[in-house]
């Protein structure tokens, strides 16, 4: 029997801070994490944009992406994403133009439509809550700056972006799927509203997709948490710190730094907190390596996704890296040594979807 190819797995890291830790440490950890992700054979490493959030240090994704790209040599590097309504499209084009000029063939431009989470952040950014309504037009303007024949008002050129080929991806939770389809761009989507809603959005994206110079066919990246440990209990415990942070944000309006799972589980919670916490623990893949990979394969089969973007976070840094290592090994990702034997063995568990994967017009990006 011929083993199926390993799945295309990637990483999104939000530079989460830990209790008592300076944001600078979280940023350094992100760069170190990228180096390890490259060693393990992950396809791409993305960073995110958050403003005024105590639990997230990553507020300037293109700056952080430059640090990540400088520390690595092969893995694709990008943003998941730059929140376009917060910025002028010309400036975003210039930033990615600089990245692509410095690291040719490795930069991804992941773009989202969210605006600042609070009124204070939006005022500081000079944006209104309805700024996201103009996302399709902002996206079209941004992409136009990369056109080699682009001419802005007054003859402005977006240098060095003009003429460069920087792959663009649209992040979505629902409506953004139509934006990606109309623009002929790859879609990155998470099951924020549940898997059924996510699959419905993916179906709409595929049905509505318009081929473009950037993608000949639909390309879907599903994102989510995959927590892997040697035992079921340990894998489930990895979910606790992020689940509590999510529950706290829903009940207190502020997303906090991560805390140890043991302390959270021993903490008394108000009924509303308990409900939010238990809800936040659901909908993830968590378990020993073989079972986690089997569940991931089943999800890829159900969605027909071309790639999975792993977004796992937990308090203990060593356990987090172990989770990603166990997933890479079980899924058969080939590290720098090109461990073909291990890759073939692990990939057999992913055969449900791999045969249908196609990069379409993405040229194996």
Coordinates of C-alpha atoms in Angstrom, one line a residue:
X1 CA 0.0 0.0 0.0
X2 CA 1.2 3.5 -0.8
X3 CA 0.8 5.9 2.2
X4 CA -1.1 9.1 1.6
X5 CA 0.8 12.3 1.8
X6 CA 0.9 14.0 5.2
X7 CA -1.7 16.8 5.7
X8 CA -0.8 20.4 5.3
X9 CA -0.6 21.7 8.8
X10 CA 0.2 25.3 9.8
X11 CA 0.4 27.4 13.0
X12 CA -1.2 30.6 14.2
X13 CA 0.3 32.0 17.4
X14 CA -1.2 35.0 19.1
X15 CA 1.7 35.8 21.4
X16 CA -0.3 35.0 24.5
X17 CA 1.1 36.4 27.8
X18 CA 1.3 34.4 31.0
X19 CA 0.4 35.7 34.4
X20 CA 3.3 37.7 35.8
X21 CA 5.1 37.8 32.5
X22 CA 6.1 40.8 30.5
X23 CA 4.8 41.1 26.9
X24 CA 8.4 41.1 25.6
X25 CA 8.8 37.5 26.8
X26 CA 5.7 36.4 24.9
X27 CA 7.0 38.0 21.7
X28 CA 10.4 36.3 22.2
X29 CA 8.6 33.0 22.8
X30 CA 6.6 33.5 19.5
X31 CA 9.9 33.8 17.6
X32 CA 11.3 30.7 19.3
X33 CA 8.1 28.8 18.6
X34 CA 8.4 29.6 14.9
X35 CA 11.9 28.1 14.8
X36 CA 10.5 24.9 16.4
X37 CA 7.5 24.8 14.1
X38 CA 9.9 25.0 11.1
X39 CA 12.0 22.2 12.5
X40 CA 8.9 20.0 13.0
X41 CA 7.7 20.5 9.4
X42 CA 4.7 22.8 9.7
X43 CA 3.9 24.6 6.5
X44 CA 3.4 28.2 7.6
X45 CA 3.6 30.3 10.8
X46 CA 1.2 33.2 11.2
X47 CA 0.9 35.9 13.9
X48 CA -2.1 38.0 14.8
X49 CA -3.2 41.6 15.5
X50 CA -4.8 42.6 18.8
X51 CA -4.9 46.1 20.4
X52 CA -5.2 46.9 24.1
X53 CA -5.6 43.3 25.2
X54 CA -3.8 42.3 28.4
X55 CA -3.5 38.7 27.4
X56 CA -2.0 39.3 23.9
X57 CA 1.3 40.9 23.1
X58 CA 1.0 40.7 19.3
X59 CA -0.3 44.2 18.4
X60 CA 1.9 44.8 15.2
X61 CA 1.8 41.6 13.1
X62 CA 3.9 42.8 10.2
X63 CA 6.7 43.8 12.6
X64 CA 6.5 40.5 14.4
X65 CA 6.4 38.6 11.1
X66 CA 9.7 40.3 10.2
X67 CA 11.3 39.0 13.4
X68 CA 9.9 35.5 12.7
X69 CA 11.1 35.4 9.1
X70 CA 14.5 36.6 10.2
X71 CA 14.8 33.7 12.7
X72 CA 13.7 31.0 10.2
X73 CA 14.7 30.0 6.7
X74 CA 12.1 27.8 5.0
X75 CA 8.7 28.0 6.7
X76 CA 6.2 30.5 5.2
X77 CA 5.5 33.5 7.4
X78 CA 2.5 35.7 7.6
X79 CA -0.4 37.2 9.4
X80 CA -3.6 35.7 10.7
X81 CA -4.4 38.4 10.2
X82 CA -3.9 42.1 9.7
X83 CA -7.3 43.7 10.5
X84 CA -7.7 45.7 7.4
X85 CA -10.4 48.2 8.6
X86 CA -7.9 49.4 11.2
X87 CA -5.4 50.6 8.5
X88 CA -5.0 52.5 5.3
X89 CA -4.6 49.9 2.4
X90 CA -1.6 51.7 1.0
X91 CA 0.3 51.3 4.3
X92 CA -0.6 47.6 4.5
X93 CA 0.6 47.1 0.9
X94 CA 3.9 48.9 1.7
X95 CA 4.5 46.8 4.8
X96 CA 3.9 43.5 3.0
X97 CA 6.0 44.8 0.1
X98 CA 8.9 45.3 2.5
X99 CA 8.4 41.8 4.0
X100 CA 8.2 40.2 0.5
X101 CA 11.2 42.1 -0.7
X102 CA 13.3 41.0 2.3
X103 CA 12.0 37.4 2.4
X104 CA 11.0 36.5 -1.2
X105 CA 8.7 33.5 -1.7
X106 CA 7.9 33.1 2.0
X107 CA 5.4 35.8 3.0
X108 CA 1.6 35.4 3.3
X109 CA -0.9 38.3 3.7
X110 CA -3.8 37.1 5.9
X111 CA -6.4 39.7 6.2
X112 CA -9.4 40.1 8.5
X113 CA -12.4 42.5 8.8
X114 CA -12.5 43.1 12.5
X115 CA -12.1 46.5 14.2
X116 CA -11.0 47.4 17.7
X117 CA -12.8 45.3 20.4
X118 CA -13.7 48.3 22.6
X119 CA -14.9 51.9 22.0
X120 CA -11.6 53.1 23.5
X121 CA -9.5 51.1 21.1
X122 CA -11.5 52.2 18.1
X123 CA -11.2 55.8 19.1
X124 CA -7.4 55.4 19.5
X125 CA -7.2 53.9 16.1
X126 CA -9.4 56.6 14.6
X127 CA -12.1 54.1 13.5
X128 CA -15.8 53.7 14.0
X129 CA -17.6 50.4 14.8
X130 CA -19.0 50.2 11.2
X131 CA -15.5 50.4 9.6
X132 CA -15.7 46.7 8.8
X133 CA -18.6 47.3 6.5
X134 CA -16.2 48.6 3.9
X135 CA -13.9 45.6 4.0
X136 CA -14.6 44.4 0.4
X137 CA -13.6 47.8 -1.0
X138 CA -10.6 48.0 1.3
X139 CA -9.5 44.6 0.2
X140 CA -9.8 45.5 -3.5
X141 CA -7.8 48.7 -3.0
X142 CA -5.1 46.8 -1.1
X143 CA -4.7 44.2 -3.8
X144 CA -4.7 46.9 -6.5
X145 CA -1.5 48.4 -5.0
X146 CA 0.4 45.2 -6.0
X147 CA -0.6 45.5 -9.6
X148 CA 2.5 46.4 -11.7
X149 CA 0.5 48.9 -13.6
X150 CA -1.1 50.5 -10.4
X151 CA -1.5 54.2 -10.2
X152 CA -2.9 55.8 -7.1
X153 CA -4.3 59.3 -6.7
X154 CA -1.7 61.8 -7.9
X155 CA 0.4 59.0 -9.4
X156 CA 1.3 57.4 -6.1
X157 CA 3.1 54.0 -6.2
X158 CA 3.2 51.5 -3.4
X159 CA 6.9 50.7 -3.3
X160 CA 8.2 48.1 -3.0
X161 CA 4.9 46.3 -3.2
X162 CA 4.1 47.2 -6.8
X163 CA 4.6 44.2 -9.0
X164 CA 5.3 41.7 -6.2
X165 CA 3.4 38.4 -5.8
X166 CA 2.2 38.2 -2.2
X167 CA -0.4 35.6 -1.6
X168 CA -3.5 37.0 0.1
X169 CA -6.0 35.1 2.4
X170 CA -9.3 36.2 3.8
X171 CA -10.1 35.4 7.4
X172 CA -13.8 34.8 8.1
X173 CA -16.3 33.5 10.6
X174 CA -19.3 33.8 8.3
X175 CA -20.0 36.7 6.0
X176 CA -16.3 37.0 5.1
X177 CA -16.6 33.8 3.1
X178 CA -18.6 35.6 0.5
X179 CA -15.9 38.3 0.4
X180 CA -13.2 35.7 -0.2
X181 CA -15.3 34.0 -2.9
X182 CA -16.0 37.3 -4.8
X183 CA -12.3 38.3 -4.6
X184 CA -11.1 34.9 -5.8
X185 CA -9.0 34.4 -2.7
X186 CA -8.3 31.5 -0.3
X187 CA -10.6 31.3 2.7
X188 CA -9.4 30.9 6.4
X189 CA -12.3 30.0 8.7
X190 CA -12.9 28.7 12.2
X191 CA -16.0 27.1 13.8
X192 CA -16.7 30.1 16.0
X193 CA -20.4 29.5 15.6
X194 CA -20.1 25.7 15.5
X195 CA -19.1 23.3 12.8
X196 CA -22.4 23.2 11.0
X197 CA -22.3 27.0 10.5
X198 CA -18.7 26.8 9.4
X199 CA -19.4 24.0 6.8
X200 CA -22.4 26.0 5.5
X201 CA -20.1 29.0 5.0
X202 CA -17.5 26.9 3.3
X203 CA -20.2 25.5 0.9
X204 CA -21.3 29.1 0.1
X205 CA -17.7 30.0 -0.6
X206 CA -17.1 27.2 -3.0
X207 CA -20.4 27.8 -4.8
X208 CA -19.8 31.5 -5.2
X209 CA -16.0 31.4 -5.9
X210 CA -14.8 33.4 -8.8
X211 CA -11.4 32.3 -10.2
X212 CA -8.8 35.0 -10.2
X213 CA -5.1 35.5 -11.0
X214 CA -4.4 34.7 -7.3
X215 CA -6.4 31.4 -7.1
X216 CA -7.8 29.3 -9.9
X217 CA -10.0 27.3 -7.6
X218 CA -11.3 27.5 -4.0
X219 CA -8.8 26.9 -1.3
X220 CA -10.0 26.4 2.3
X221 CA -7.9 26.6 5.5
X222 CA -9.8 25.5 8.6
X223 CA -8.4 26.8 11.9
X224 CA -8.9 25.5 15.4
X225 CA -7.4 24.0 18.5
X226 CA -5.7 20.6 18.6
X227 CA -4.3 19.7 22.0
X228 CA -2.2 16.6 22.1
X229 CA -0.6 14.8 25.1
X230 CA 0.2 11.2 26.0
X231 CA -3.0 10.8 28.0
X232 CA -6.6 12.0 27.6
X233 CA -6.6 13.8 30.9
X234 CA -3.4 15.7 30.1
X235 CA -4.6 16.7 26.7
X236 CA -7.9 18.0 28.1
X237 CA -6.0 20.0 30.8
X238 CA -4.1 21.8 28.0
X239 CA -7.4 23.4 27.0
X240 CA -8.2 24.8 30.5
X241 CA -6.1 28.1 30.5
X242 CA -7.4 29.4 27.2
X243 CA -11.0 28.3 28.0
X244 CA -10.9 30.2 31.2
X245 CA -9.5 33.3 29.5
X246 CA -12.3 33.1 27.0
X247 CA -14.9 32.7 29.7
X248 CA -13.4 35.6 31.7
X249 CA -13.6 37.8 28.6
X250 CA -17.2 37.0 28.1
X251 CA -18.2 37.7 31.8
X252 CA -15.8 40.6 32.6
X253 CA -15.1 42.2 29.2
X254 CA -11.4 41.8 29.3
X255 CA -9.2 39.0 27.9
X256 CA -6.6 38.1 30.6
X257 CA -3.1 36.5 30.6
X258 CA -3.0 32.7 30.8
X259 CA -3.0 31.0 34.2
X260 CA -2.1 27.5 35.4
X261 CA -4.8 24.9 34.7
X262 CA -4.6 23.5 38.2
X263 CA -5.4 26.8 39.8
X264 CA -8.3 27.4 37.4
X265 CA -9.8 24.0 38.1
X266 CA -9.6 24.6 41.9
X267 CA -11.2 28.1 41.6
X268 CA -14.8 28.7 42.6
X269 CA -16.8 30.1 39.7
X270 CA -20.1 32.0 39.6
X271 CA -22.8 30.1 37.6
X272 CA -22.4 32.4 34.6
X273 CA -18.6 32.0 34.6
X274 CA -19.0 28.2 34.9
X275 CA -21.3 28.0 32.0
X276 CA -19.0 30.1 29.8
X277 CA -16.0 28.1 30.9
X278 CA -17.6 24.7 30.1
X279 CA -18.8 26.0 26.7
X280 CA -15.3 27.2 25.9
X281 CA -13.9 23.7 26.6
X282 CA -16.1 22.2 23.8
X283 CA -15.6 21.9 20.1
X284 CA -11.8 21.2 20.2
X285 CA -9.7 18.2 19.2
X286 CA -7.9 16.9 22.3
X287 CA -6.4 13.5 23.1
X288 CA -3.5 11.2 22.6
X289 CA -1.6 11.5 19.3
X290 CA -3.3 8.7 17.3
X291 CA -6.8 9.7 18.3
X292 CA -6.2 13.4 17.8
X293 CA -4.9 12.8 14.3
X294 CA -7.8 10.6 13.5
X295 CA -10.3 13.3 14.6
X296 CA -8.4 15.9 12.6
X297 CA -8.5 13.6 9.5
X298 CA -12.3 13.3 10.0
X299 CA -12.7 17.0 10.2
X300 CA -10.7 17.6 7.1
X301 CA -12.8 15.0 5.3
X302 CA -16.1 16.6 6.5
X303 CA -15.0 20.1 5.4
X304 CA -12.9 19.1 2.4
X305 CA -10.3 21.6 3.7
X306 CA -7.0 21.9 2.0
X307 CA -5.1 22.8 5.1
X308 CA -5.5 23.1 8.9
X309 CA -4.2 26.1 10.9
X310 CA -3.5 25.0 14.5
X311 CA -4.2 27.7 17.1
X312 CA -3.6 25.9 20.3
X313 CA -2.5 27.9 23.4
X314 CA -1.9 26.9 27.0
X315 CA -0.1 28.2 30.1
X316 CA 2.8 25.8 30.2
X317 CA 5.2 26.6 27.4
X318 CA 6.9 23.2 27.4
X319 CA 3.6 21.3 27.3
X320 CA 2.5 23.5 24.4
X321 CA 5.6 22.7 22.3
X322 CA 5.2 19.0 23.2
X323 CA 1.6 19.1 21.9
X324 CA 2.7 20.5 18.6
X325 CA 5.6 18.0 18.4
X326 CA 3.3 15.1 19.1
X327 CA 0.9 16.3 16.5
X328 CA 3.6 16.8 13.9
X329 CA 5.0 13.3 14.5
X330 CA 1.6 11.6 14.5
X331 CA 0.5 13.4 11.3
X332 CA 3.7 12.5 9.6
X333 CA 5.1 16.0 8.9
X334 CA 8.6 15.8 7.6
X335 CA 11.1 17.9 9.5
X336 CA 14.4 19.2 8.1
X337 CA 15.9 15.7 8.1
X338 CA 13.1 14.5 5.8
X339 CA 12.1 11.6 7.9
X340 CA 10.3 9.8 5.1
X341 CA 9.7 6.6 7.0
X342 CA 8.1 8.3 10.0
X343 CA 6.1 10.6 7.6
X344 CA 4.7 7.6 5.7
X345 CA 3.6 5.8 8.9
X346 CA 2.0 8.8 10.5
X347 CA 0.3 9.9 7.3
X348 CA -1.6 6.7 6.9
X349 CA -4.0 7.9 9.6
X350 CA -4.8 11.0 7.6
X351 CA -5.7 9.2 4.3
X352 CA -9.3 10.2 4.6
X353 CA -8.7 13.6 3.1
X354 CA -5.2 13.9 1.7
X355 CA -6.1 12.3 -1.6
X356 CA -8.5 15.1 -2.4
X357 CA -6.2 18.0 -1.6
X358 CA -5.4 20.4 -4.4
X359 CA -3.5 23.7 -4.3
X360 CA -5.3 25.0 -7.3
X361 CA -3.9 28.3 -8.5
X362 CA -1.9 28.7 -5.3
X363 CA 1.2 27.1 -6.8
X364 CA 2.0 25.1 -3.7
X365 CA 2.2 28.2 -1.4

